[in-house]
Amino acid sequence: MAVGKNKRLGKKKGAKRKIVDPRTRKEWYSIKAPAMFKHRNAGWTLVNKTAGLKISSDSLRGRVFEANLADLNQDEDLGYRKMFLRCEEVQGSTLLTNFYGMDFTRDKLCSLVHKWRTLIECFVDVKTTDNYTLRLFCIGFTKRRPNQLRKTSYAQASQIRAIRRKMAEIMTREASKCNLKELVAKFIPETIGSEIEKACAGIFPLQNVFIRKVKTLKAPKFDLTKLLEMHEGGAEEAAGVSAEEPAVETLAGAAVACEATVSSQMHPSQANLTEAPSQREGVLTAIRASDNKASTSSPGC
């Protein structure tokens, strides 16, 4: 070692900080989807526990979750749709969400695009009856006619404009006459896309017409009552009791209520006969004992 060189071989100042797992400061919340979906439990999310002025529920409100429609509706054929759910309210350890948007997966979108076809897209801003402003994106493709000999199936510019005008008209009409819950129910089975396909058949035959994407531009002021209406239904699923298989306690309660109704409608002298067997036997024994005592004390014996 050269003279005058200080390698700082001594101990460093200050103690080494203790490494703490950041997950110990967090807690889990379950995500509950609206009643328009069959499977309500959409998953779980993490958030930092309440500490000081920072409240955990404030960090959760407004958080957007992405879920696959195949998981929400228990149908693998709907796996190409992504649904976005926004947290509106925190109740205990459950997050009540509302519909926030919808999109296609990239593989589904790429599988629709083919050569020698015309791709037609249209978007329009609509307002529902409950004051949600949404932007709907529609996509469609031209279709080969039966027994067509031409290689391509391109539409003319005037036909594309007419089809786009028809798309905007149908999307505006269907969305403006229903609320958000009813509109999402139309998105899932693709009723709007099939209606556009039928309406545009006279202009140029179309195929694979879908509402590709939905964005929420503006939402009304938060109302807890309306949010709870969105989550109404699915009580049997949450309780785990099916409508066709009532619980044993329910049947027992109905039987007790029926027996009480019958006994209340009977005469008091008949109601004594409906008592428990032990009580009836005690009454009969007392009657027999009194009869025997009377017979033995009579002067004729």
PDB file of C-alpha atoms in Angstrom:
ATOM      1  CA  MET A   1       0.000   0.000   0.000  1.00  0.00           C
ATOM      2  CA  ALA A   2       1.366   3.402  -0.910  1.00  0.00           C
ATOM      3  CA  VAL A   3       2.018   5.889   1.819  1.00  0.00           C
ATOM      4  CA  GLY A   4      -0.785   8.330   2.446  1.00  0.00           C
ATOM      5  CA  LYS A   5      -3.487   6.241   0.752  1.00  0.00           C
ATOM      6  CA  ASN A   6      -6.590   5.760   2.924  1.00  0.00           C
ATOM      7  CA  LYS A   7      -8.675   2.783   1.850  1.00  0.00           C
ATOM      8  CA  ARG A   8     -11.325   3.404   4.557  1.00  0.00           C
ATOM      9  CA  LEU A   9     -10.992  -0.105   5.856  1.00  0.00           C
ATOM     10  CA  GLY A  10     -12.652   0.763   9.152  1.00  0.00           C
ATOM     11  CA  LYS A  11     -16.312   0.294  10.048  1.00  0.00           C
ATOM     12  CA  LYS A  12     -18.839   2.479   8.271  1.00  0.00           C
ATOM     13  CA  LYS A  13     -20.771   5.026  10.260  1.00  0.00           C
ATOM     14  CA  GLY A  14     -24.397   4.321  11.033  1.00  0.00           C
ATOM     15  CA  ALA A  15     -26.183   1.007  11.548  1.00  0.00           C
ATOM     16  CA  LYS A  16     -27.493  -0.952   8.603  1.00  0.00           C
ATOM     17  CA  ARG A  17     -31.220  -0.427   8.040  1.00  0.00           C
ATOM     18  CA  LYS A  18     -33.436  -3.389   8.765  1.00  0.00           C
ATOM     19  CA  ILE A  19     -35.147  -4.701   5.630  1.00  0.00           C
ATOM     20  CA  VAL A  20     -38.923  -5.006   6.147  1.00  0.00           C
ATOM     21  CA  ASP A  21     -41.228  -6.766   3.739  1.00  0.00           C
ATOM     22  CA  PRO A  22     -43.492  -4.040   2.271  1.00  0.00           C
ATOM     23  CA  ARG A  23     -46.429  -6.458   2.143  1.00  0.00           C
ATOM     24  CA  THR A  24     -46.711  -6.405   5.924  1.00  0.00           C
ATOM     25  CA  ARG A  25     -48.063  -2.860   5.626  1.00  0.00           C
ATOM     26  CA  LYS A  26     -50.767  -3.849   3.160  1.00  0.00           C
ATOM     27  CA  GLU A  27     -54.207  -5.438   3.374  1.00  0.00           C
ATOM     28  CA  TRP A  28     -56.387  -7.321   0.886  1.00  0.00           C
ATOM     29  CA  TYR A  29     -59.753  -6.210  -0.498  1.00  0.00           C
ATOM     30  CA  SER A  30     -62.127  -8.299  -2.626  1.00  0.00           C
ATOM     31  CA  ILE A  31     -63.451  -6.844  -5.906  1.00  0.00           C
ATOM     32  CA  LYS A  32     -67.178  -7.259  -6.541  1.00  0.00           C
ATOM     33  CA  ALA A  33     -68.478  -6.845 -10.087  1.00  0.00           C
ATOM     34  CA  PRO A  34     -71.965  -5.412 -10.839  1.00  0.00           C
ATOM     35  CA  ALA A  35     -75.017  -7.663 -11.077  1.00  0.00           C
ATOM     36  CA  MET A  36     -74.955  -7.649 -14.906  1.00  0.00           C
ATOM     37  CA  PHE A  37     -72.235 -10.346 -14.758  1.00  0.00           C
ATOM     38  CA  LYS A  38     -72.816 -13.933 -13.627  1.00  0.00           C
ATOM     39  CA  HIS A  39     -69.645 -14.327 -11.538  1.00  0.00           C
ATOM     40  CA  ARG A  40     -69.522 -11.410  -9.118  1.00  0.00           C
ATOM     41  CA  ASN A  41     -66.156 -12.039  -7.442  1.00  0.00           C
ATOM     42  CA  ALA A  42     -63.698 -10.432  -9.871  1.00  0.00           C
ATOM     43  CA  GLY A  43     -60.541 -10.862  -7.772  1.00  0.00           C
ATOM     44  CA  TRP A  44     -58.479  -9.238  -5.012  1.00  0.00           C
ATOM     45  CA  THR A  45     -56.382  -6.089  -4.695  1.00  0.00           C
ATOM     46  CA  LEU A  46     -53.775  -4.744  -2.282  1.00  0.00           C
ATOM     47  CA  VAL A  47     -53.595  -1.359  -0.595  1.00  0.00           C
ATOM     48  CA  ASN A  48     -51.528   0.206   2.184  1.00  0.00           C
ATOM     49  CA  LYS A  49     -53.168   0.155   5.583  1.00  0.00           C
ATOM     50  CA  THR A  50     -54.543   3.372   7.023  1.00  0.00           C
ATOM     51  CA  ALA A  51     -51.681   5.323   8.576  1.00  0.00           C
ATOM     52  CA  GLY A  52     -52.037   8.842   9.894  1.00  0.00           C
ATOM     53  CA  LEU A  53     -53.945  11.089   7.504  1.00  0.00           C
ATOM     54  CA  LYS A  54     -53.656   8.677   4.579  1.00  0.00           C
ATOM     55  CA  ILE A  55     -56.812   6.527   4.551  1.00  0.00           C
ATOM     56  CA  SER A  56     -56.811   3.265   2.610  1.00  0.00           C
ATOM     57  CA  SER A  57     -60.342   3.734   1.231  1.00  0.00           C
ATOM     58  CA  ASP A  58     -59.304   7.020  -0.407  1.00  0.00           C
ATOM     59  CA  SER A  59     -56.549   5.177  -2.260  1.00  0.00           C
ATOM     60  CA  LEU A  60     -59.037   2.562  -3.509  1.00  0.00           C
ATOM     61  CA  ARG A  61     -61.778   4.857  -4.846  1.00  0.00           C
ATOM     62  CA  GLY A  62     -61.258   5.482  -8.529  1.00  0.00           C
ATOM     63  CA  ARG A  63     -58.971   2.482  -9.020  1.00  0.00           C
ATOM     64  CA  VAL A  64     -59.653   0.717 -12.354  1.00  0.00           C
ATOM     65  CA  PHE A  65     -59.459  -3.075 -12.639  1.00  0.00           C
ATOM     66  CA  GLU A  66     -59.232  -5.157 -15.788  1.00  0.00           C
ATOM     67  CA  ALA A  67     -61.122  -8.465 -15.959  1.00  0.00           C
ATOM     68  CA  ASN A  68     -61.793 -10.924 -18.735  1.00  0.00           C
ATOM     69  CA  LEU A  69     -65.424 -11.426 -19.717  1.00  0.00           C
ATOM     70  CA  ALA A  70     -64.867 -15.191 -19.897  1.00  0.00           C
ATOM     71  CA  ASP A  71     -64.138 -15.177 -16.146  1.00  0.00           C
ATOM     72  CA  LEU A  72     -67.023 -12.863 -15.290  1.00  0.00           C
ATOM     73  CA  ASN A  73     -69.639 -14.802 -17.283  1.00  0.00           C
ATOM     74  CA  GLN A  74     -68.118 -18.311 -16.991  1.00  0.00           C
ATOM     75  CA  ASP A  75     -68.025 -18.662 -20.799  1.00  0.00           C
ATOM     76  CA  GLU A  76     -64.766 -19.397 -22.624  1.00  0.00           C
ATOM     77  CA  ASP A  77     -66.183 -18.164 -25.947  1.00  0.00           C
ATOM     78  CA  LEU A  78     -66.129 -14.589 -24.588  1.00  0.00           C
ATOM     79  CA  GLY A  79     -62.414 -14.614 -23.800  1.00  0.00           C
ATOM     80  CA  TYR A  80     -61.651 -11.963 -26.424  1.00  0.00           C
ATOM     81  CA  ARG A  81     -63.312  -9.186 -24.409  1.00  0.00           C
ATOM     82  CA  LYS A  82     -61.644  -7.179 -21.654  1.00  0.00           C
ATOM     83  CA  MET A  83     -63.913  -5.386 -19.187  1.00  0.00           C
ATOM     84  CA  PHE A  84     -62.763  -2.440 -17.074  1.00  0.00           C
ATOM     85  CA  LEU A  85     -64.361  -1.977 -13.648  1.00  0.00           C
ATOM     86  CA  ARG A  86     -63.935   1.172 -11.560  1.00  0.00           C
ATOM     87  CA  CYS A  87     -64.103   1.160  -7.769  1.00  0.00           C
ATOM     88  CA  GLU A  88     -66.889   3.469  -6.588  1.00  0.00           C
ATOM     89  CA  GLU A  89     -67.407   2.557  -2.916  1.00  0.00           C
ATOM     90  CA  VAL A  90     -65.672   0.595  -0.132  1.00  0.00           C
ATOM     91  CA  GLN A  91     -67.839  -1.482   2.212  1.00  0.00           C
ATOM     92  CA  GLY A  92     -65.761  -3.277   4.819  1.00  0.00           C
ATOM     93  CA  SER A  93     -63.278  -5.412   2.905  1.00  0.00           C
ATOM     94  CA  THR A  94     -65.344  -5.373  -0.336  1.00  0.00           C
ATOM     95  CA  LEU A  95     -65.031  -2.957  -3.247  1.00  0.00           C
ATOM     96  CA  LEU A  96     -68.227  -2.110  -5.128  1.00  0.00           C
ATOM     97  CA  THR A  97     -67.328  -1.473  -8.765  1.00  0.00           C
ATOM     98  CA  ASN A  98     -69.131  -0.094 -11.783  1.00  0.00           C
ATOM     99  CA  PHE A  99     -68.654  -0.535 -15.528  1.00  0.00           C
ATOM    100  CA  TYR A 100     -65.916   1.769 -16.811  1.00  0.00           C
ATOM    101  CA  GLY A 101     -64.977   0.503 -20.283  1.00  0.00           C
ATOM    102  CA  MET A 102     -64.478  -2.400 -22.658  1.00  0.00           C
ATOM    103  CA  ASP A 103     -61.880  -3.451 -25.210  1.00  0.00           C
ATOM    104  CA  PHE A 104     -60.805  -6.295 -27.506  1.00  0.00           C
ATOM    105  CA  THR A 105     -57.751  -8.460 -26.972  1.00  0.00           C
ATOM    106  CA  ARG A 106     -55.050  -7.914 -29.574  1.00  0.00           C
ATOM    107  CA  ASP A 107     -55.079 -11.496 -30.855  1.00  0.00           C
ATOM    108  CA  LYS A 108     -58.814 -11.326 -31.606  1.00  0.00           C
ATOM    109  CA  LEU A 109     -58.416  -7.998 -33.401  1.00  0.00           C
ATOM    110  CA  CYS A 110     -55.541  -9.326 -35.515  1.00  0.00           C
ATOM    111  CA  SER A 111     -57.481 -12.476 -36.406  1.00  0.00           C
ATOM    112  CA  LEU A 112     -60.304 -10.377 -37.919  1.00  0.00           C
ATOM    113  CA  VAL A 113     -58.108  -8.490 -40.380  1.00  0.00           C
ATOM    114  CA  HIS A 114     -57.790 -10.182 -43.801  1.00  0.00           C
ATOM    115  CA  LYS A 115     -56.464  -9.252 -47.202  1.00  0.00           C
ATOM    116  CA  TRP A 116     -58.709  -8.148 -50.042  1.00  0.00           C
ATOM    117  CA  ARG A 117     -61.319  -6.698 -47.642  1.00  0.00           C
ATOM    118  CA  THR A 118     -62.232  -3.164 -46.588  1.00  0.00           C
ATOM    119  CA  LEU A 119     -61.986  -2.350 -42.892  1.00  0.00           C
ATOM    120  CA  ILE A 120     -64.622   0.190 -41.787  1.00  0.00           C
ATOM    121  CA  GLU A 121     -64.437   1.909 -38.392  1.00  0.00           C
ATOM    122  CA  CYS A 122     -66.686   4.442 -36.730  1.00  0.00           C
ATOM    123  CA  PHE A 123     -66.916   6.091 -33.320  1.00  0.00           C
ATOM    124  CA  VAL A 124     -69.640   8.191 -31.740  1.00  0.00           C
ATOM    125  CA  ASP A 125     -70.276   9.884 -28.379  1.00  0.00           C
ATOM    126  CA  VAL A 126     -73.574   8.895 -26.776  1.00  0.00           C
ATOM    127  CA  LYS A 127     -75.399   9.771 -23.565  1.00  0.00           C
ATOM    128  CA  THR A 128     -77.450   7.195 -21.660  1.00  0.00           C
ATOM    129  CA  THR A 129     -80.674   7.896 -19.794  1.00  0.00           C
ATOM    130  CA  ASP A 130     -78.794   7.948 -16.464  1.00  0.00           C
ATOM    131  CA  ASN A 131     -76.373  10.672 -17.754  1.00  0.00           C
ATOM    132  CA  TYR A 132     -73.307   8.566 -18.568  1.00  0.00           C
ATOM    133  CA  THR A 133     -71.382   9.906 -21.571  1.00  0.00           C
ATOM    134  CA  LEU A 134     -69.702   7.054 -23.463  1.00  0.00           C
ATOM    135  CA  ARG A 135     -67.631   6.832 -26.626  1.00  0.00           C
ATOM    136  CA  LEU A 136     -68.425   3.723 -28.684  1.00  0.00           C
ATOM    137  CA  PHE A 137     -66.039   2.373 -31.329  1.00  0.00           C
ATOM    138  CA  CYS A 138     -67.451   0.080 -34.004  1.00  0.00           C
ATOM    139  CA  ILE A 139     -65.525  -2.069 -36.479  1.00  0.00           C
ATOM    140  CA  GLY A 140     -66.690  -4.053 -39.495  1.00  0.00           C
ATOM    141  CA  PHE A 141     -65.331  -5.781 -42.597  1.00  0.00           C
ATOM    142  CA  THR A 142     -66.687  -6.242 -46.082  1.00  0.00           C
ATOM    143  CA  LYS A 143     -67.825  -9.735 -47.068  1.00  0.00           C
ATOM    144  CA  ARG A 144     -67.508 -11.794 -50.225  1.00  0.00           C
ATOM    145  CA  ARG A 145     -70.783 -12.418 -51.996  1.00  0.00           C
ATOM    146  CA  PRO A 146     -71.903 -15.995 -52.717  1.00  0.00           C
ATOM    147  CA  ASN A 147     -70.383 -17.355 -55.960  1.00  0.00           C
ATOM    148  CA  GLN A 148     -68.186 -14.258 -56.309  1.00  0.00           C
ATOM    149  CA  LEU A 149     -65.454 -14.547 -58.940  1.00  0.00           C
ATOM    150  CA  ARG A 150     -63.602 -11.331 -58.229  1.00  0.00           C
ATOM    151  CA  LYS A 151     -60.598 -11.715 -55.936  1.00  0.00           C
ATOM    152  CA  THR A 152     -61.169  -8.530 -53.933  1.00  0.00           C
ATOM    153  CA  SER A 153     -64.193  -7.292 -51.994  1.00  0.00           C
ATOM    154  CA  TYR A 154     -63.422  -3.604 -51.677  1.00  0.00           C
ATOM    155  CA  ALA A 155     -66.185  -1.074 -50.989  1.00  0.00           C
ATOM    156  CA  GLN A 156     -66.335   2.300 -52.722  1.00  0.00           C
ATOM    157  CA  ALA A 157     -65.714   5.514 -50.778  1.00  0.00           C
ATOM    158  CA  SER A 158     -69.401   6.524 -51.036  1.00  0.00           C
ATOM    159  CA  GLN A 159     -70.448   3.106 -49.682  1.00  0.00           C
ATOM    160  CA  ILE A 160     -67.974   3.414 -46.792  1.00  0.00           C
ATOM    161  CA  ARG A 161     -69.434   6.825 -45.884  1.00  0.00           C
ATOM    162  CA  ALA A 162     -72.981   5.463 -46.020  1.00  0.00           C
ATOM    163  CA  ILE A 163     -72.041   2.466 -43.839  1.00  0.00           C
ATOM    164  CA  ARG A 164     -70.273   4.695 -41.345  1.00  0.00           C
ATOM    165  CA  ARG A 165     -73.313   6.976 -41.194  1.00  0.00           C
ATOM    166  CA  LYS A 166     -75.575   3.968 -40.563  1.00  0.00           C
ATOM    167  CA  MET A 167     -73.242   2.698 -37.806  1.00  0.00           C
ATOM    168  CA  ALA A 168     -73.331   6.040 -35.969  1.00  0.00           C
ATOM    169  CA  GLU A 169     -77.108   6.251 -36.285  1.00  0.00           C
ATOM    170  CA  ILE A 170     -77.737   2.772 -34.852  1.00  0.00           C
ATOM    171  CA  MET A 171     -75.225   3.168 -32.002  1.00  0.00           C
ATOM    172  CA  THR A 172     -76.735   6.513 -30.995  1.00  0.00           C
ATOM    173  CA  ARG A 173     -80.279   5.175 -31.123  1.00  0.00           C
ATOM    174  CA  GLU A 174     -79.565   2.031 -29.103  1.00  0.00           C
ATOM    175  CA  ALA A 175     -77.504   3.767 -26.419  1.00  0.00           C
ATOM    176  CA  SER A 176     -79.638   6.855 -25.881  1.00  0.00           C
ATOM    177  CA  LYS A 177     -82.816   4.964 -24.979  1.00  0.00           C
ATOM    178  CA  CYS A 178     -81.441   2.812 -22.132  1.00  0.00           C
ATOM    179  CA  ASN A 179     -79.376   3.178 -18.971  1.00  0.00           C
ATOM    180  CA  LEU A 180     -75.825   1.935 -18.428  1.00  0.00           C
ATOM    181  CA  LYS A 181     -76.848  -1.455 -17.028  1.00  0.00           C
ATOM    182  CA  GLU A 182     -79.095  -2.217 -20.003  1.00  0.00           C
ATOM    183  CA  LEU A 183     -76.458  -0.976 -22.455  1.00  0.00           C
ATOM    184  CA  VAL A 184     -73.780  -3.317 -21.054  1.00  0.00           C
ATOM    185  CA  ALA A 185     -76.304  -6.154 -21.362  1.00  0.00           C
ATOM    186  CA  LYS A 186     -76.466  -5.307 -25.101  1.00  0.00           C
ATOM    187  CA  PHE A 187     -72.669  -5.290 -25.463  1.00  0.00           C
ATOM    188  CA  ILE A 188     -72.182  -8.861 -24.204  1.00  0.00           C
ATOM    189  CA  PRO A 189     -74.314 -10.768 -26.799  1.00  0.00           C
ATOM    190  CA  GLU A 190     -73.372  -8.301 -29.621  1.00  0.00           C
ATOM    191  CA  THR A 191     -76.940  -7.318 -30.458  1.00  0.00           C
ATOM    192  CA  ILE A 192     -75.859  -3.885 -31.740  1.00  0.00           C
ATOM    193  CA  GLY A 193     -73.262  -5.405 -34.089  1.00  0.00           C
ATOM    194  CA  SER A 194     -75.752  -7.854 -35.598  1.00  0.00           C
ATOM    195  CA  GLU A 195     -78.276  -5.044 -36.084  1.00  0.00           C
ATOM    196  CA  ILE A 196     -75.674  -2.929 -37.922  1.00  0.00           C
ATOM    197  CA  GLU A 197     -74.831  -5.910 -40.103  1.00  0.00           C
ATOM    198  CA  LYS A 198     -78.487  -6.346 -41.117  1.00  0.00           C
ATOM    199  CA  ALA A 199     -79.034  -2.624 -41.736  1.00  0.00           C
ATOM    200  CA  CYS A 200     -75.941  -2.289 -43.956  1.00  0.00           C
ATOM    201  CA  ALA A 201     -76.640  -5.393 -46.052  1.00  0.00           C
ATOM    202  CA  GLY A 202     -78.359  -3.236 -48.686  1.00  0.00           C
ATOM    203  CA  ILE A 203     -75.308  -0.973 -49.048  1.00  0.00           C
ATOM    204  CA  PHE A 204     -72.562  -3.612 -48.993  1.00  0.00           C
ATOM    205  CA  PRO A 205     -72.545  -7.019 -47.232  1.00  0.00           C
ATOM    206  CA  LEU A 206     -70.596  -6.914 -43.959  1.00  0.00           C
ATOM    207  CA  GLN A 207     -69.195  -9.495 -41.582  1.00  0.00           C
ATOM    208  CA  ASN A 208     -67.530  -9.482 -38.141  1.00  0.00           C
ATOM    209  CA  VAL A 209     -69.246  -6.293 -37.003  1.00  0.00           C
ATOM    210  CA  PHE A 210     -68.456  -5.594 -33.332  1.00  0.00           C
ATOM    211  CA  ILE A 211     -68.548  -2.816 -30.768  1.00  0.00           C
ATOM    212  CA  ARG A 212     -64.776  -2.967 -30.446  1.00  0.00           C
ATOM    213  CA  LYS A 213     -64.185  -0.500 -27.643  1.00  0.00           C
ATOM    214  CA  VAL A 214     -66.098   1.569 -25.081  1.00  0.00           C
ATOM    215  CA  LYS A 215     -64.764   4.510 -23.068  1.00  0.00           C
ATOM    216  CA  THR A 216     -66.457   6.384 -20.222  1.00  0.00           C
ATOM    217  CA  LEU A 217     -65.963  10.095 -20.918  1.00  0.00           C
ATOM    218  CA  LYS A 218     -68.146  11.548 -18.194  1.00  0.00           C
ATOM    219  CA  ALA A 219     -70.049  10.039 -15.273  1.00  0.00           C
ATOM    220  CA  PRO A 220     -72.815  11.674 -13.219  1.00  0.00           C
ATOM    221  CA  LYS A 221     -72.349  12.715  -9.612  1.00  0.00           C
ATOM    222  CA  PHE A 222     -71.809   9.721  -7.334  1.00  0.00           C
ATOM    223  CA  ASP A 223     -75.043   8.300  -5.932  1.00  0.00           C
ATOM    224  CA  LEU A 224     -74.806   5.361  -3.528  1.00  0.00           C
ATOM    225  CA  THR A 225     -78.427   4.337  -4.132  1.00  0.00           C
ATOM    226  CA  LYS A 226     -77.871   3.942  -7.880  1.00  0.00           C
ATOM    227  CA  LEU A 227     -74.659   2.014  -7.254  1.00  0.00           C
ATOM    228  CA  LEU A 228     -76.493  -0.412  -4.973  1.00  0.00           C
ATOM    229  CA  GLU A 229     -79.137  -0.831  -7.686  1.00  0.00           C
ATOM    230  CA  MET A 230     -76.357  -1.851 -10.070  1.00  0.00           C
ATOM    231  CA  HIS A 231     -75.333  -4.515  -7.538  1.00  0.00           C
ATOM    232  CA  GLU A 232     -78.862  -5.799  -6.879  1.00  0.00           C
ATOM    233  CA  GLY A 233     -79.435  -9.478  -7.675  1.00  0.00           C
ATOM    234  CA  GLY A 234     -77.164 -12.439  -7.291  1.00  0.00           C
ATOM    235  CA  ALA A 235     -78.195 -12.859  -3.637  1.00  0.00           C
ATOM    236  CA  GLU A 236     -78.723 -16.599  -4.074  1.00  0.00           C
ATOM    237  CA  GLU A 237     -75.224 -16.908  -5.494  1.00  0.00           C
ATOM    238  CA  ALA A 238     -73.742 -14.986  -2.573  1.00  0.00           C
ATOM    239  CA  ALA A 239     -75.635 -17.069  -0.013  1.00  0.00           C
ATOM    240  CA  GLY A 240     -74.763 -20.297  -1.769  1.00  0.00           C
ATOM    241  CA  VAL A 241     -78.403 -21.441  -1.723  1.00  0.00           C
ATOM    242  CA  SER A 242     -80.087 -22.372  -4.982  1.00  0.00           C
ATOM    243  CA  ALA A 243     -83.718 -21.540  -5.701  1.00  0.00           C
ATOM    244  CA  GLU A 244     -84.555 -25.172  -6.514  1.00  0.00           C
ATOM    245  CA  GLU A 245     -82.858 -26.537  -3.364  1.00  0.00           C
ATOM    246  CA  PRO A 246     -84.138 -24.592  -0.331  1.00  0.00           C
ATOM    247  CA  ALA A 247     -82.308 -24.938   2.953  1.00  0.00           C
ATOM    248  CA  VAL A 248     -83.453 -27.481   5.545  1.00  0.00           C
ATOM    249  CA  GLU A 249     -84.003 -24.704   8.059  1.00  0.00           C
ATOM    250  CA  THR A 250     -86.386 -22.993   5.633  1.00  0.00           C
ATOM    251  CA  LEU A 251     -88.506 -26.130   5.299  1.00  0.00           C
ATOM    252  CA  ALA A 252     -88.514 -26.664   9.057  1.00  0.00           C
ATOM    253  CA  GLY A 253     -89.592 -23.081   9.644  1.00  0.00           C
ATOM    254  CA  ALA A 254     -92.394 -23.431   7.094  1.00  0.00           C
ATOM    255  CA  ALA A 255     -93.611 -26.636   8.791  1.00  0.00           C
ATOM    256  CA  VAL A 256     -93.646 -24.965  12.229  1.00  0.00           C
ATOM    257  CA  ALA A 257     -95.533 -21.980  10.850  1.00  0.00           C
ATOM    258  CA  CYS A 258     -98.076 -24.262   9.163  1.00  0.00           C
ATOM    259  CA  GLU A 259     -98.644 -26.232  12.376  1.00  0.00           C
ATOM    260  CA  ALA A 260     -99.104 -23.024  14.363  1.00  0.00           C
ATOM    261  CA  THR A 261    -101.679 -21.800  11.831  1.00  0.00           C
ATOM    262  CA  VAL A 262    -103.671 -25.063  12.021  1.00  0.00           C
ATOM    263  CA  SER A 263    -103.666 -25.135  15.827  1.00  0.00           C
ATOM    264  CA  SER A 264    -104.828 -21.505  16.008  1.00  0.00           C
ATOM    265  CA  GLN A 265    -107.841 -22.333  13.811  1.00  0.00           C
ATOM    266  CA  MET A 266    -108.903 -25.346  15.980  1.00  0.00           C
ATOM    267  CA  HIS A 267    -111.415 -25.339  18.853  1.00  0.00           C
ATOM    268  CA  PRO A 268    -109.802 -25.081  22.353  1.00  0.00           C
ATOM    269  CA  SER A 269    -111.101 -28.535  23.264  1.00  0.00           C
ATOM    270  CA  GLN A 270    -109.464 -29.983  20.148  1.00  0.00           C
ATOM    271  CA  ALA A 271    -106.279 -28.002  20.616  1.00  0.00           C
ATOM    272  CA  ASN A 272    -105.490 -29.964  23.793  1.00  0.00           C
ATOM    273  CA  LEU A 273    -105.250 -33.143  21.704  1.00  0.00           C
ATOM    274  CA  THR A 274    -102.475 -31.634  19.622  1.00  0.00           C
ATOM    275  CA  GLU A 275    -100.174 -31.217  22.606  1.00  0.00           C
ATOM    276  CA  ALA A 276     -97.018 -33.227  23.073  1.00  0.00           C
ATOM    277  CA  PRO A 277     -97.522 -37.017  23.746  1.00  0.00           C
ATOM    278  CA  SER A 278     -96.057 -36.771  27.266  1.00  0.00           C
ATOM    279  CA  GLN A 279     -98.514 -34.040  28.212  1.00  0.00           C
ATOM    280  CA  ARG A 280    -101.470 -36.034  26.831  1.00  0.00           C
ATOM    281  CA  GLU A 281    -100.445 -39.132  28.788  1.00  0.00           C
ATOM    282  CA  GLY A 282    -100.173 -37.094  32.012  1.00  0.00           C
ATOM    283  CA  VAL A 283    -103.695 -35.688  31.542  1.00  0.00           C
ATOM    284  CA  LEU A 284    -105.176 -39.158  30.865  1.00  0.00           C
ATOM    285  CA  THR A 285    -103.458 -40.625  33.954  1.00  0.00           C
ATOM    286  CA  ALA A 286    -104.874 -37.891  36.178  1.00  0.00           C
ATOM    287  CA  ILE A 287    -108.396 -38.465  34.769  1.00  0.00           C
ATOM    288  CA  ARG A 288    -108.167 -42.250  35.412  1.00  0.00           C
ATOM    289  CA  ALA A 289    -106.921 -41.698  39.000  1.00  0.00           C
ATOM    290  CA  SER A 290    -109.812 -39.345  39.780  1.00  0.00           C
ATOM    291  CA  ASP A 291    -112.343 -41.857  38.331  1.00  0.00           C
ATOM    292  CA  ASN A 292    -110.949 -44.720  40.434  1.00  0.00           C
ATOM    293  CA  LYS A 293    -111.029 -42.584  43.589  1.00  0.00           C
ATOM    294  CA  ALA A 294    -114.649 -41.616  42.943  1.00  0.00           C
ATOM    295  CA  SER A 295    -115.685 -45.237  42.370  1.00  0.00           C
ATOM    296  CA  THR A 296    -114.075 -46.472  45.620  1.00  0.00           C
ATOM    297  CA  SER A 297    -115.638 -43.724  47.746  1.00  0.00           C
ATOM    298  CA  SER A 298    -119.191 -44.293  46.420  1.00  0.00           C
ATOM    299  CA  PRO A 299    -121.641 -45.988  48.981  1.00  0.00           C
ATOM    300  CA  GLY A 300    -122.832 -48.606  46.489  1.00  0.00           C
ATOM    301  CA  CYS A 301    -119.446 -50.377  46.341  1.00  0.00           C
TER     302      CYS A 301
END
